[in-house]
PDB file of C-alpha atoms in Angstrom:
ATOM      1  CA  MET A  14       0.000   0.000   0.000  1.00 35.00           C
ATOM      2  CA  LYS A  15       1.325   3.428  -0.909  1.00 39.00           C
ATOM      3  CA  LYS A  16       2.383   5.439   2.131  1.00 39.00           C
ATOM      4  CA  PRO A  17       0.359   8.634   2.697  1.00 43.00           C
ATOM      5  CA  ILE A  18       2.103  11.799   1.562  1.00 38.00           C
ATOM      6  CA  PHE A  19       1.758  14.744   3.922  1.00 39.00           C
ATOM      7  CA  LEU A  20       2.293  18.184   2.429  1.00 37.00           C
ATOM      8  CA  LEU A  21       2.312  20.250   5.559  1.00 39.00           C
ATOM      9  CA  LEU A  22       2.677  23.967   4.955  1.00 36.00           C
ATOM     10  CA  LEU A  23       1.561  25.667   8.085  1.00 35.00           C
ATOM     11  CA  ALA A  24       0.980  29.033   9.766  1.00 35.00           C
ATOM     12  CA  VAL A  25      -0.117  31.177  12.638  1.00 35.00           C
ATOM     13  CA  CYS A  26      -3.885  31.507  12.530  1.00 37.00           C
ATOM     14  CA  GLY A  27      -4.866  33.244  15.783  1.00 38.00           C
ATOM     15  CA  LEU A  28      -5.428  31.970  19.308  1.00 43.00           C
ATOM     16  CA  HIS A  29      -8.201  29.589  18.211  1.00 56.00           C
ATOM     17  CA  ALA A  30      -7.051  28.227  14.889  1.00 68.00           C
ATOM     18  CA  GLU A  31      -9.704  27.582  12.300  1.00 78.00           C
ATOM     19  CA  PRO A  32      -9.813  24.042  10.865  1.00 84.00           C
ATOM     20  CA  LEU A  33      -7.482  23.702   7.919  1.00 87.00           C
ATOM     21  CA  ALA A  34      -8.728  22.662   4.516  1.00 92.00           C
ATOM     22  CA  ILE A  35      -7.614  19.165   3.590  1.00 95.00           C
ATOM     23  CA  GLN A  36      -7.817  17.244   0.324  1.00 96.00           C
ATOM     24  CA  ILE A  37      -8.001  13.470   0.682  1.00 96.00           C
ATOM     25  CA  THR A  38      -7.728  10.668  -1.863  1.00 96.00           C
ATOM     26  CA  ASN A  39      -9.028   7.280  -0.715  1.00 94.00           C
ATOM     27  CA  LEU A  40      -7.725   3.878  -1.752  1.00 95.00           C
ATOM     28  CA  ASN A  41     -10.040   3.838  -4.767  1.00 94.00           C
ATOM     29  CA  GLY A  42      -8.685   7.157  -6.013  1.00 95.00           C
ATOM     30  CA  GLU A  43     -11.794   9.102  -5.040  1.00 95.00           C
ATOM     31  CA  PRO A  44     -11.167  12.677  -3.801  1.00 94.00           C
ATOM     32  CA  THR A  45     -12.751  14.320  -0.765  1.00 93.00           C
ATOM     33  CA  ALA A  46     -12.509  17.960   0.316  1.00 94.00           C
ATOM     34  CA  ALA A  47     -12.900  18.515   4.055  1.00 94.00           C
ATOM     35  CA  PHE A  48     -11.609  20.379   7.113  1.00 94.00           C
ATOM     36  CA  LEU A  49      -9.091  18.902   9.550  1.00 94.00           C
ATOM     37  CA  LEU A  50     -10.196  19.103  13.184  1.00 92.00           C
ATOM     38  CA  GLY A  51      -7.840  16.746  14.988  1.00 92.00           C
ATOM     39  CA  ALA A  52      -5.805  13.571  14.778  1.00 94.00           C
ATOM     40  CA  GLU A  53      -5.142  10.283  16.519  1.00 92.00           C
ATOM     41  CA  LYS A  54      -2.371   7.782  15.867  1.00 90.00           C
ATOM     42  CA  ASP A  55      -4.567   5.721  13.555  1.00 94.00           C
ATOM     43  CA  GLY A  56      -6.755   8.360  11.961  1.00 96.00           C
ATOM     44  CA  ILE A  57      -7.789  11.962  11.455  1.00 95.00           C
ATOM     45  CA  VAL A  58     -10.920  13.779  12.560  1.00 95.00           C
ATOM     46  CA  ILE A  59     -12.488  15.727   9.704  1.00 94.00           C
ATOM     47  CA  SER A  60     -15.648  17.604   8.851  1.00 93.00           C
ATOM     48  CA  THR A  61     -17.265  18.757   5.641  1.00 88.00           C
ATOM     49  CA  ALA A  62     -17.994  22.115   7.304  1.00 87.00           C
ATOM     50  CA  PRO A  63     -15.438  24.642   8.620  1.00 83.00           C
ATOM     51  CA  THR A  64     -17.528  24.993  11.779  1.00 78.00           C
ATOM     52  CA  GLY A  65     -16.805  21.370  12.650  1.00 74.00           C
ATOM     53  CA  GLY A  66     -20.320  20.062  12.267  1.00 78.00           C
ATOM     54  CA  SER A  67     -20.887  16.399  11.341  1.00 84.00           C
ATOM     55  CA  SER A  68     -17.311  15.468  12.155  1.00 90.00           C
ATOM     56  CA  TYR A  69     -16.064  11.906  11.924  1.00 92.00           C
ATOM     57  CA  LYS A  70     -12.861   9.912  12.214  1.00 94.00           C
ATOM     58  CA  LEU A  71     -11.259   8.658   9.010  1.00 95.00           C
ATOM     59  CA  PRO A  72      -8.720   5.805   9.510  1.00 96.00           C
ATOM     60  CA  LEU A  73      -5.308   6.362   7.929  1.00 96.00           C
ATOM     61  CA  THR A  74      -5.588   2.904   6.381  1.00 95.00           C
ATOM     62  CA  ASN A  75      -8.379   4.270   4.172  1.00 96.00           C
ATOM     63  CA  ILE A  76      -6.225   7.114   2.841  1.00 96.00           C
ATOM     64  CA  ARG A  77      -3.904   6.923  -0.153  1.00 96.00           C
ATOM     65  CA  GLU A  78      -2.842  10.551  -0.057  1.00 96.00           C
ATOM     66  CA  MET A  79      -3.748  13.789   1.680  1.00 95.00           C
ATOM     67  CA  THR A  80      -2.709  17.393   1.351  1.00 95.00           C
ATOM     68  CA  ILE A  81      -3.248  20.058   4.006  1.00 92.00           C
ATOM     69  CA  ASP A  82      -3.581  23.643   2.838  1.00 85.00           C
ATOM     70  CA  GLU A  83      -1.103  26.204   4.104  1.00 78.00           C
ATOM     71  CA  PRO A  84      -2.513  28.373   6.880  1.00 75.00           C
ATOM     72  CA  LYS A  85      -1.553  32.008   7.107  1.00 75.00           C
ATOM     73  CA  GLY A  86       1.683  32.813   8.905  1.00 81.00           C
ATOM     74  CA  TRP A  87       3.698  29.601   8.604  1.00 90.00           C
ATOM     75  CA  SER A  88       5.933  31.094   5.941  1.00 92.00           C
ATOM     76  CA  LEU A  89       6.626  34.069   8.193  1.00 96.00           C
ATOM     77  CA  ALA A  90       7.581  31.790  11.081  1.00 97.00           C
ATOM     78  CA  MET A  91       9.901  29.758   8.862  1.00 97.00           C
ATOM     79  CA  GLN A  92      11.501  32.876   7.386  1.00 97.00           C
ATOM     80  CA  THR A  93      12.030  34.275  10.868  1.00 97.00           C
ATOM     81  CA  PHE A  94      13.794  31.074  11.922  1.00 97.00           C
ATOM     82  CA  ALA A  95      15.899  30.977   8.749  1.00 95.00           C
ATOM     83  CA  SER A  96      16.971  34.602   9.273  1.00 95.00           C
ATOM     84  CA  GLY A  97      18.439  33.733  12.668  1.00 92.00           C
ATOM     85  CA  ASN A  98      15.867  35.677  14.686  1.00 95.00           C
ATOM     86  CA  TYR A  99      15.350  32.748  17.015  1.00 96.00           C
ATOM     87  CA  ALA A 100      13.768  34.773  19.819  1.00 97.00           C
ATOM     88  CA  GLU A 101      10.863  35.820  17.604  1.00 98.00           C
ATOM     89  CA  ALA A 102      10.722  32.424  15.900  1.00 98.00           C
ATOM     90  CA  GLU A 103      10.362  30.725  19.271  1.00 98.00           C
ATOM     91  CA  LYS A 104       7.316  32.858  20.055  1.00 98.00           C
ATOM     92  CA  LEU A 105       5.706  32.186  16.687  1.00 97.00           C
ATOM     93  CA  PHE A 106       6.233  28.443  16.842  1.00 96.00           C
ATOM     94  CA  ALA A 107       5.110  28.259  20.472  1.00 97.00           C
ATOM     95  CA  GLN A 108       1.830  29.886  19.421  1.00 94.00           C
ATOM     96  CA  LEU A 109       1.507  27.466  16.517  1.00 93.00           C
ATOM     97  CA  GLY A 110       2.122  24.566  18.855  1.00 94.00           C
ATOM     98  CA  ASP A 111      -0.676  25.717  21.137  1.00 93.00           C
ATOM     99  CA  GLU A 112      -3.088  26.262  18.264  1.00 91.00           C
ATOM    100  CA  PHE A 113      -2.536  22.946  16.544  1.00 92.00           C
ATOM    101  CA  ASP A 114      -1.872  20.734  19.546  1.00 93.00           C
ATOM    102  CA  LYS A 115      -4.733  18.411  18.526  1.00 93.00           C
ATOM    103  CA  LEU A 116      -2.828  17.410  15.388  1.00 94.00           C
ATOM    104  CA  VAL A 117       0.324  16.251  17.198  1.00 95.00           C
ATOM    105  CA  PRO A 118      -0.449  12.497  16.849  1.00 95.00           C
ATOM    106  CA  LEU A 119      -0.382  12.824  13.056  1.00 94.00           C
ATOM    107  CA  GLN A 120       3.131  12.037  11.856  1.00 94.00           C
ATOM    108  CA  ASP A 121       5.038  15.092  10.644  1.00 94.00           C
ATOM    109  CA  SER A 122       1.983  17.288  11.176  1.00 93.00           C
ATOM    110  CA  PHE A 123       2.429  20.955  11.819  1.00 88.00           C
ATOM    111  CA  GLY A 124       1.341  20.254  15.406  1.00 93.00           C
ATOM    112  CA  SER A 125       4.558  18.290  15.870  1.00 95.00           C
ATOM    113  CA  LEU A 126       6.700  20.380  13.522  1.00 96.00           C
ATOM    114  CA  SER A 127       5.829  23.658  15.234  1.00 96.00           C
ATOM    115  CA  ARG A 128       7.017  22.202  18.543  1.00 97.00           C
ATOM    116  CA  LEU A 129      10.183  20.915  16.896  1.00 98.00           C
ATOM    117  CA  TYR A 130      11.023  24.381  15.562  1.00 98.00           C
ATOM    118  CA  GLN A 131      10.157  25.924  18.919  1.00 98.00           C
ATOM    119  CA  PHE A 132      12.590  23.519  20.595  1.00 98.00           C
ATOM    120  CA  MET A 133      15.292  24.210  17.994  1.00 97.00           C
ATOM    121  CA  SER A 134      14.853  27.949  18.515  1.00 97.00           C
ATOM    122  CA  LEU A 135      15.385  27.544  22.265  1.00 98.00           C
ATOM    123  CA  GLN A 136      18.492  25.469  21.597  1.00 97.00           C
ATOM    124  CA  LYS A 137      19.877  28.122  19.231  1.00 94.00           C
ATOM    125  CA  LEU A 138      19.187  30.789  21.872  1.00 94.00           C
ATOM    126  CA  GLY A 139      21.122  28.838  24.508  1.00 94.00           C
ATOM    127  CA  ARG A 140      18.007  28.563  26.687  1.00 97.00           C
ATOM    128  CA  TYR A 141      18.709  24.965  27.613  1.00 98.00           C
ATOM    129  CA  ALA A 142      16.826  24.929  30.918  1.00 98.00           C
ATOM    130  CA  ASP A 143      13.727  26.271  29.144  1.00 98.00           C
ATOM    131  CA  LEU A 144      14.208  23.661  26.440  1.00 98.00           C
ATOM    132  CA  ALA A 145      14.222  20.925  29.073  1.00 98.00           C
ATOM    133  CA  LYS A 146      11.010  22.255  30.617  1.00 98.00           C
ATOM    134  CA  VAL A 147       9.009  22.409  27.392  1.00 98.00           C
ATOM    135  CA  MET A 148      10.260  19.020  26.237  1.00 98.00           C
ATOM    136  CA  ASP A 149       9.264  17.466  29.560  1.00 97.00           C
ATOM    137  CA  LYS A 150       5.851  19.109  29.298  1.00 96.00           C
ATOM    138  CA  GLN A 151       5.399  17.665  25.817  1.00 96.00           C
ATOM    139  CA  LEU A 152       5.803  14.113  27.151  1.00 96.00           C
ATOM    140  CA  ALA A 153       2.075  14.149  27.927  1.00 95.00           C
ATOM    141  CA  ASN A 154       1.389  14.481  24.182  1.00 95.00           C
ATOM    142  CA  PRO A 155       4.344  12.800  22.410  1.00 96.00           C
ATOM    143  CA  LEU A 156       5.399  14.322  19.113  1.00 97.00           C
ATOM    144  CA  SER A 157       5.279  12.132  16.017  1.00 96.00           C
ATOM    145  CA  PHE A 158       7.967  12.247  13.326  1.00 96.00           C
ATOM    146  CA  GLY A 159       9.122  10.233  10.372  1.00 94.00           C
ATOM    147  CA  ALA A 160      12.788   9.538   9.660  1.00 93.00           C
ATOM    148  CA  HIS A 161      13.407  12.996   8.159  1.00 93.00           C
ATOM    149  CA  TYR A 162      12.815  14.829  11.456  1.00 96.00           C
ATOM    150  CA  THR A 163      13.587  12.135  14.028  1.00 96.00           C
ATOM    151  CA  GLU A 164      17.330  12.831  14.132  1.00 95.00           C
ATOM    152  CA  ASP A 165      16.813  16.514  14.905  1.00 95.00           C
ATOM    153  CA  PHE A 166      14.384  15.680  17.685  1.00 97.00           C
ATOM    154  CA  VAL A 167      16.667  13.032  19.196  1.00 97.00           C
ATOM    155  CA  ASP A 168      19.611  15.434  19.188  1.00 96.00           C
ATOM    156  CA  LEU A 169      17.564  18.000  21.110  1.00 98.00           C
ATOM    157  CA  GLU A 170      17.189  15.487  23.941  1.00 98.00           C
ATOM    158  CA  GLY A 171      20.909  15.781  24.634  1.00 98.00           C
ATOM    159  CA  TRP A 172      20.738  19.584  24.871  1.00 98.00           C
ATOM    160  CA  ALA A 173      17.759  19.283  27.219  1.00 98.00           C
ATOM    161  CA  LEU A 174      19.725  16.920  29.474  1.00 98.00           C
ATOM    162  CA  MET A 175      22.544  19.456  29.534  1.00 98.00           C
ATOM    163  CA  GLY A 176      19.969  22.094  30.473  1.00 98.00           C
ATOM    164  CA  LYS A 177      18.916  19.951  33.431  1.00 97.00           C
ATOM    165  CA  LYS A 178      22.565  19.306  34.323  1.00 97.00           C
ATOM    166  CA  ASP A 179      21.630  15.637  34.436  1.00 98.00           C
ATOM    167  CA  TRP A 180      25.171  14.477  33.799  1.00 98.00           C
ATOM    168  CA  LEU A 181      24.475  10.773  34.366  1.00 98.00           C
ATOM    169  CA  SER A 182      21.741  10.740  31.718  1.00 98.00           C
ATOM    170  CA  LEU A 183      23.777  12.932  29.381  1.00 98.00           C
ATOM    171  CA  GLY A 184      26.695  10.510  29.616  1.00 98.00           C
ATOM    172  CA  ALA A 185      24.396   7.600  28.741  1.00 98.00           C
ATOM    173  CA  PHE A 186      22.924   9.613  25.853  1.00 98.00           C
ATOM    174  CA  ILE A 187      26.382  10.332  24.408  1.00 98.00           C
ATOM    175  CA  LYS A 188      27.539   6.727  24.674  1.00 97.00           C
ATOM    176  CA  LYS A 189      24.701   5.630  22.374  1.00 97.00           C
ATOM    177  CA  PHE A 190      26.495   7.446  19.559  1.00 97.00           C
ATOM    178  CA  GLU A 191      30.023   6.265  20.335  1.00 97.00           C
ATOM    179  CA  ASP A 192      31.695   3.484  18.371  1.00 96.00           C
ATOM    180  CA  ALA A 193      33.932   0.678  19.618  1.00 92.00           C
ATOM    181  CA  ASN A 194      37.311   1.732  20.989  1.00 90.00           C
ATOM    182  CA  PRO A 195      39.670  -1.225  20.442  1.00 87.00           C
ATOM    183  CA  LEU A 196      42.735   1.048  20.344  1.00 89.00           C
ATOM    184  CA  LYS A 197      41.937   2.294  23.853  1.00 90.00           C
ATOM    185  CA  LEU A 198      41.959   5.925  22.797  1.00 91.00           C
ATOM    186  CA  PRO A 199      41.375   8.519  25.553  1.00 90.00           C
ATOM    187  CA  GLN A 200      37.748   8.542  24.440  1.00 92.00           C
ATOM    188  CA  ALA A 201      35.826   6.482  21.928  1.00 94.00           C
ATOM    189  CA  PRO A 202      35.282   7.782  18.398  1.00 95.00           C
ATOM    190  CA  PHE A 203      31.744   8.558  17.349  1.00 96.00           C
ATOM    191  CA  LYS A 204      29.858   6.394  14.885  1.00 96.00           C
ATOM    192  CA  ARG A 205      29.485   7.473  11.260  1.00 94.00           C
ATOM    193  CA  LEU A 206      26.941  10.282  11.420  1.00 94.00           C
ATOM    194  CA  ARG A 207      26.215  13.497   9.567  1.00 92.00           C
ATOM    195  CA  THR A 208      28.940  15.999  10.376  1.00 93.00           C
ATOM    196  CA  SER A 209      26.365  18.492  11.639  1.00 91.00           C
ATOM    197  CA  ARG A 210      25.208  15.920  14.212  1.00 94.00           C
ATOM    198  CA  LEU A 211      28.782  15.070  15.150  1.00 95.00           C
ATOM    199  CA  ALA A 212      29.590  18.713  15.826  1.00 95.00           C
ATOM    200  CA  GLY A 213      26.735  18.969  18.305  1.00 96.00           C
ATOM    201  CA  LEU A 214      27.634  15.671  19.963  1.00 97.00           C
ATOM    202  CA  CYS A 215      31.257  16.785  20.338  1.00 97.00           C
ATOM    203  CA  TYR A 216      30.093  19.919  22.117  1.00 97.00           C
ATOM    204  CA  LEU A 217      27.801  17.963  24.448  1.00 98.00           C
ATOM    205  CA  ARG A 218      30.545  15.465  25.241  1.00 98.00           C
ATOM    206  CA  ALA A 219      32.971  18.313  25.900  1.00 98.00           C
ATOM    207  CA  VAL A 220      30.577  19.842  28.435  1.00 98.00           C
ATOM    208  CA  TRP A 221      30.044  16.407  29.992  1.00 98.00           C
ATOM    209  CA  ASN A 222      33.807  15.810  30.212  1.00 97.00           C
ATOM    210  CA  GLU A 223      34.387  19.171  31.846  1.00 97.00           C
ATOM    211  CA  GLU A 224      31.434  19.257  34.230  1.00 97.00           C
ATOM    212  CA  ALA A 225      30.907  15.606  35.151  1.00 97.00           C
ATOM    213  CA  GLN A 226      34.221  13.873  34.468  1.00 96.00           C
ATOM    214  CA  LYS A 227      36.517  16.772  35.457  1.00 97.00           C
ATOM    215  CA  GLN A 228      38.585  16.125  32.342  1.00 97.00           C
ATOM    216  CA  PRO A 229      39.320  19.578  30.876  1.00 97.00           C
ATOM    217  CA  ASP A 230      41.903  18.282  28.397  1.00 96.00           C
ATOM    218  CA  LEU A 231      39.386  15.871  26.845  1.00 97.00           C
ATOM    219  CA  ALA A 232      36.798  18.632  26.886  1.00 98.00           C
ATOM    220  CA  LEU A 233      39.162  20.973  25.047  1.00 97.00           C
ATOM    221  CA  MET A 234      39.725  18.353  22.332  1.00 96.00           C
ATOM    222  CA  ASP A 235      35.995  18.024  21.713  1.00 97.00           C
ATOM    223  CA  PHE A 236      35.378  21.766  21.786  1.00 96.00           C
ATOM    224  CA  HIS A 237      37.934  22.073  18.974  1.00 95.00           C
ATOM    225  CA  ARG A 238      36.208  19.270  17.045  1.00 94.00           C
ATOM    226  CA  ALA A 239      32.871  21.018  17.413  1.00 94.00           C
ATOM    227  CA  LEU A 240      34.522  24.125  15.957  1.00 91.00           C
ATOM    228  CA  THR A 241      35.834  22.485  12.815  1.00 89.00           C
ATOM    229  CA  LEU A 242      33.376  19.703  11.975  1.00 89.00           C
ATOM    230  CA  ASP A 243      30.803  20.502   9.289  1.00 75.00           C
ATOM    231  CA  LEU A 244      33.119  23.352   8.199  1.00 71.00           C
ATOM    232  CA  GLY A 245      31.731  25.519  10.946  1.00 71.00           C
ATOM    233  CA  SER A 246      28.381  25.875   9.158  1.00 80.00           C
ATOM    234  CA  ASP A 247      26.467  26.337  12.428  1.00 86.00           C
ATOM    235  CA  THR A 248      27.818  29.704  13.532  1.00 85.00           C
ATOM    236  CA  SER A 249      25.988  29.649  16.871  1.00 86.00           C
ATOM    237  CA  LEU A 250      27.617  26.319  17.743  1.00 91.00           C
ATOM    238  CA  VAL A 251      31.009  27.560  16.527  1.00 90.00           C
ATOM    239  CA  ARG A 252      30.760  30.556  18.823  1.00 90.00           C
ATOM    240  CA  LEU A 253      29.759  28.396  21.798  1.00 91.00           C
ATOM    241  CA  ALA A 254      32.624  25.996  21.215  1.00 94.00           C
ATOM    242  CA  ALA A 255      35.136  28.792  20.571  1.00 93.00           C
ATOM    243  CA  VAL A 256      34.284  30.602  23.807  1.00 93.00           C
ATOM    244  CA  ALA A 257      34.462  27.363  25.790  1.00 95.00           C
ATOM    245  CA  ALA A 258      37.782  26.384  24.203  1.00 96.00           C
ATOM    246  CA  LEU A 259      39.143  29.888  24.800  1.00 96.00           C
ATOM    247  CA  ARG A 260      38.137  29.733  28.458  1.00 96.00           C
ATOM    248  CA  LEU A 261      39.990  26.433  28.971  1.00 97.00           C
ATOM    249  CA  THR A 262      42.989  27.680  26.969  1.00 97.00           C
ATOM    250  CA  ASP A 263      43.113  30.821  29.116  1.00 95.00           C
ATOM    251  CA  ILE A 264      43.366  28.621  32.219  1.00 95.00           C
ATOM    252  CA  LYS A 265      46.292  26.791  30.633  1.00 95.00           C
ATOM    253  CA  ILE A 266      48.010  30.081  29.795  1.00 95.00           C
ATOM    254  CA  THR A 267      47.666  31.207  33.410  1.00 93.00           C
ATOM    255  CA  ALA A 268      49.625  28.110  34.409  1.00 94.00           C
ATOM    256  CA  ALA A 269      52.146  28.508  31.559  1.00 94.00           C
ATOM    257  CA  PRO A 270      52.271  32.216  30.570  1.00 91.00           C
ATOM    258  CA  LYS A 271      55.337  31.817  28.351  1.00 91.00           C
ATOM    259  CA  ASP A 272      53.843  29.100  26.159  1.00 93.00           C
ATOM    260  CA  ASP A 273      53.670  30.828  22.742  1.00 93.00           C
ATOM    261  CA  LYS A 274      51.706  27.941  21.195  1.00 95.00           C
ATOM    262  CA  LEU A 275      48.893  28.366  23.704  1.00 95.00           C
ATOM    263  CA  THR A 276      48.873  32.130  23.173  1.00 94.00           C
ATOM    264  CA  LYS A 277      48.550  31.693  19.396  1.00 94.00           C
ATOM    265  CA  GLN A 278      45.691  29.232  19.925  1.00 94.00           C
ATOM    266  CA  ALA A 279      43.952  31.727  22.194  1.00 95.00           C
ATOM    267  CA  LYS A 280      44.321  34.491  19.604  1.00 94.00           C
ATOM    268  CA  SER A 281      42.856  32.272  16.874  1.00 93.00           C
ATOM    269  CA  LEU A 282      39.888  31.381  19.064  1.00 94.00           C
ATOM    270  CA  ALA A 283      39.337  35.024  19.971  1.00 93.00           C
ATOM    271  CA  LEU A 284      39.269  35.949  16.283  1.00 91.00           C
ATOM    272  CA  VAL A 285      36.685  33.236  15.597  1.00 89.00           C
ATOM    273  CA  CYS A 286      34.467  34.587  18.367  1.00 86.00           C
ATOM    274  CA  ARG A 287      34.789  38.156  17.127  1.00 85.00           C
ATOM    275  CA  ASP A 288      34.343  37.447  13.418  1.00 85.00           C
ATOM    276  CA  LEU A 289      31.535  34.870  13.542  1.00 78.00           C
ATOM    277  CA  GLY A 290      29.691  35.726  16.716  1.00 65.00           C
ATOM    278  CA  GLY A 291      28.822  39.352  16.072  1.00 63.00           C
ATOM    279  CA  LYS A 292      28.797  42.207  18.553  1.00 61.00           C
ATOM    280  CA  ASP A 293      29.757  41.287  22.121  1.00 73.00           C
ATOM    281  CA  ALA A 294      30.386  37.671  21.082  1.00 81.00           C
ATOM    282  CA  LEU A 295      33.876  37.748  22.559  1.00 89.00           C
ATOM    283  CA  PRO A 296      33.784  38.002  26.375  1.00 90.00           C
ATOM    284  CA  LYS A 297      35.629  41.085  27.584  1.00 89.00           C
ATOM    285  CA  ASP A 298      37.996  38.993  29.700  1.00 90.00           C
ATOM    286  CA  PHE A 299      39.441  37.547  26.499  1.00 92.00           C
ATOM    287  CA  GLU A 300      39.776  40.743  24.434  1.00 90.00           C
ATOM    288  CA  LYS A 301      43.405  40.846  25.551  1.00 92.00           C
ATOM    289  CA  TYR A 302      44.197  38.122  23.013  1.00 93.00           C
ATOM    290  CA  LEU A 303      43.301  40.445  20.121  1.00 89.00           C
ATOM    291  CA  LYS A 304      45.939  43.023  21.059  1.00 83.00           C
TER     292      LYS A 304
END
């Protein structure tokens, strides 16, 4: 049986979102125009009237394909996120999540996707404790994703654990992505993953090594990996890793002030912070390395 195709182009529609128009094709190829009211794991609740009258549940097994019309405002929310204005994007997607909460059980629905983008916005903003809170709250209504979005959602779990400072759970989370270590390296290599995922995992493991394991040298290694993996495409992560690496390097310089190699490393890290992070990205305590 052909898997349903969900074309989910979504938007902000006001505090009480109106039902979205949906076009459905059944297994016999017959089309139906309706309004989407809600969803369950095995079906959707629809009505032939926008007011919700005469609603009924249609099992997913009876659907060949369905397309949900784009509500107003989704494009704006996505553009806001893409522009890097994560503070405003978080607000927009939080509102979307509230409005379309009833659609969360539908895989890759905008009910789930709006929460995913809200969570990603919080992660980009460095609001890890807030991320942990909203993700814990969402456990009562679990989000539903296909393979395309699952990786992003799983990765957010690690950032939420860091936000809770739950080092035991964060350590267990990281180990799920580590490969075998037959050469007994100081720490195991990661499995073959997308470089963007690896960069984030390196940062999380660096924080775990520093905070939980009290291993600053191992932490410094992973902060540098987070800086360079994926060619530094995630500038917010690069800035985080650069500041953390600079802080640990500064401690080393305090213990060995005549080490020119460390001083050059500190200057390079300071330049990364200044050039990629924008105004005030470089902490004032480290501006000395730019002189």
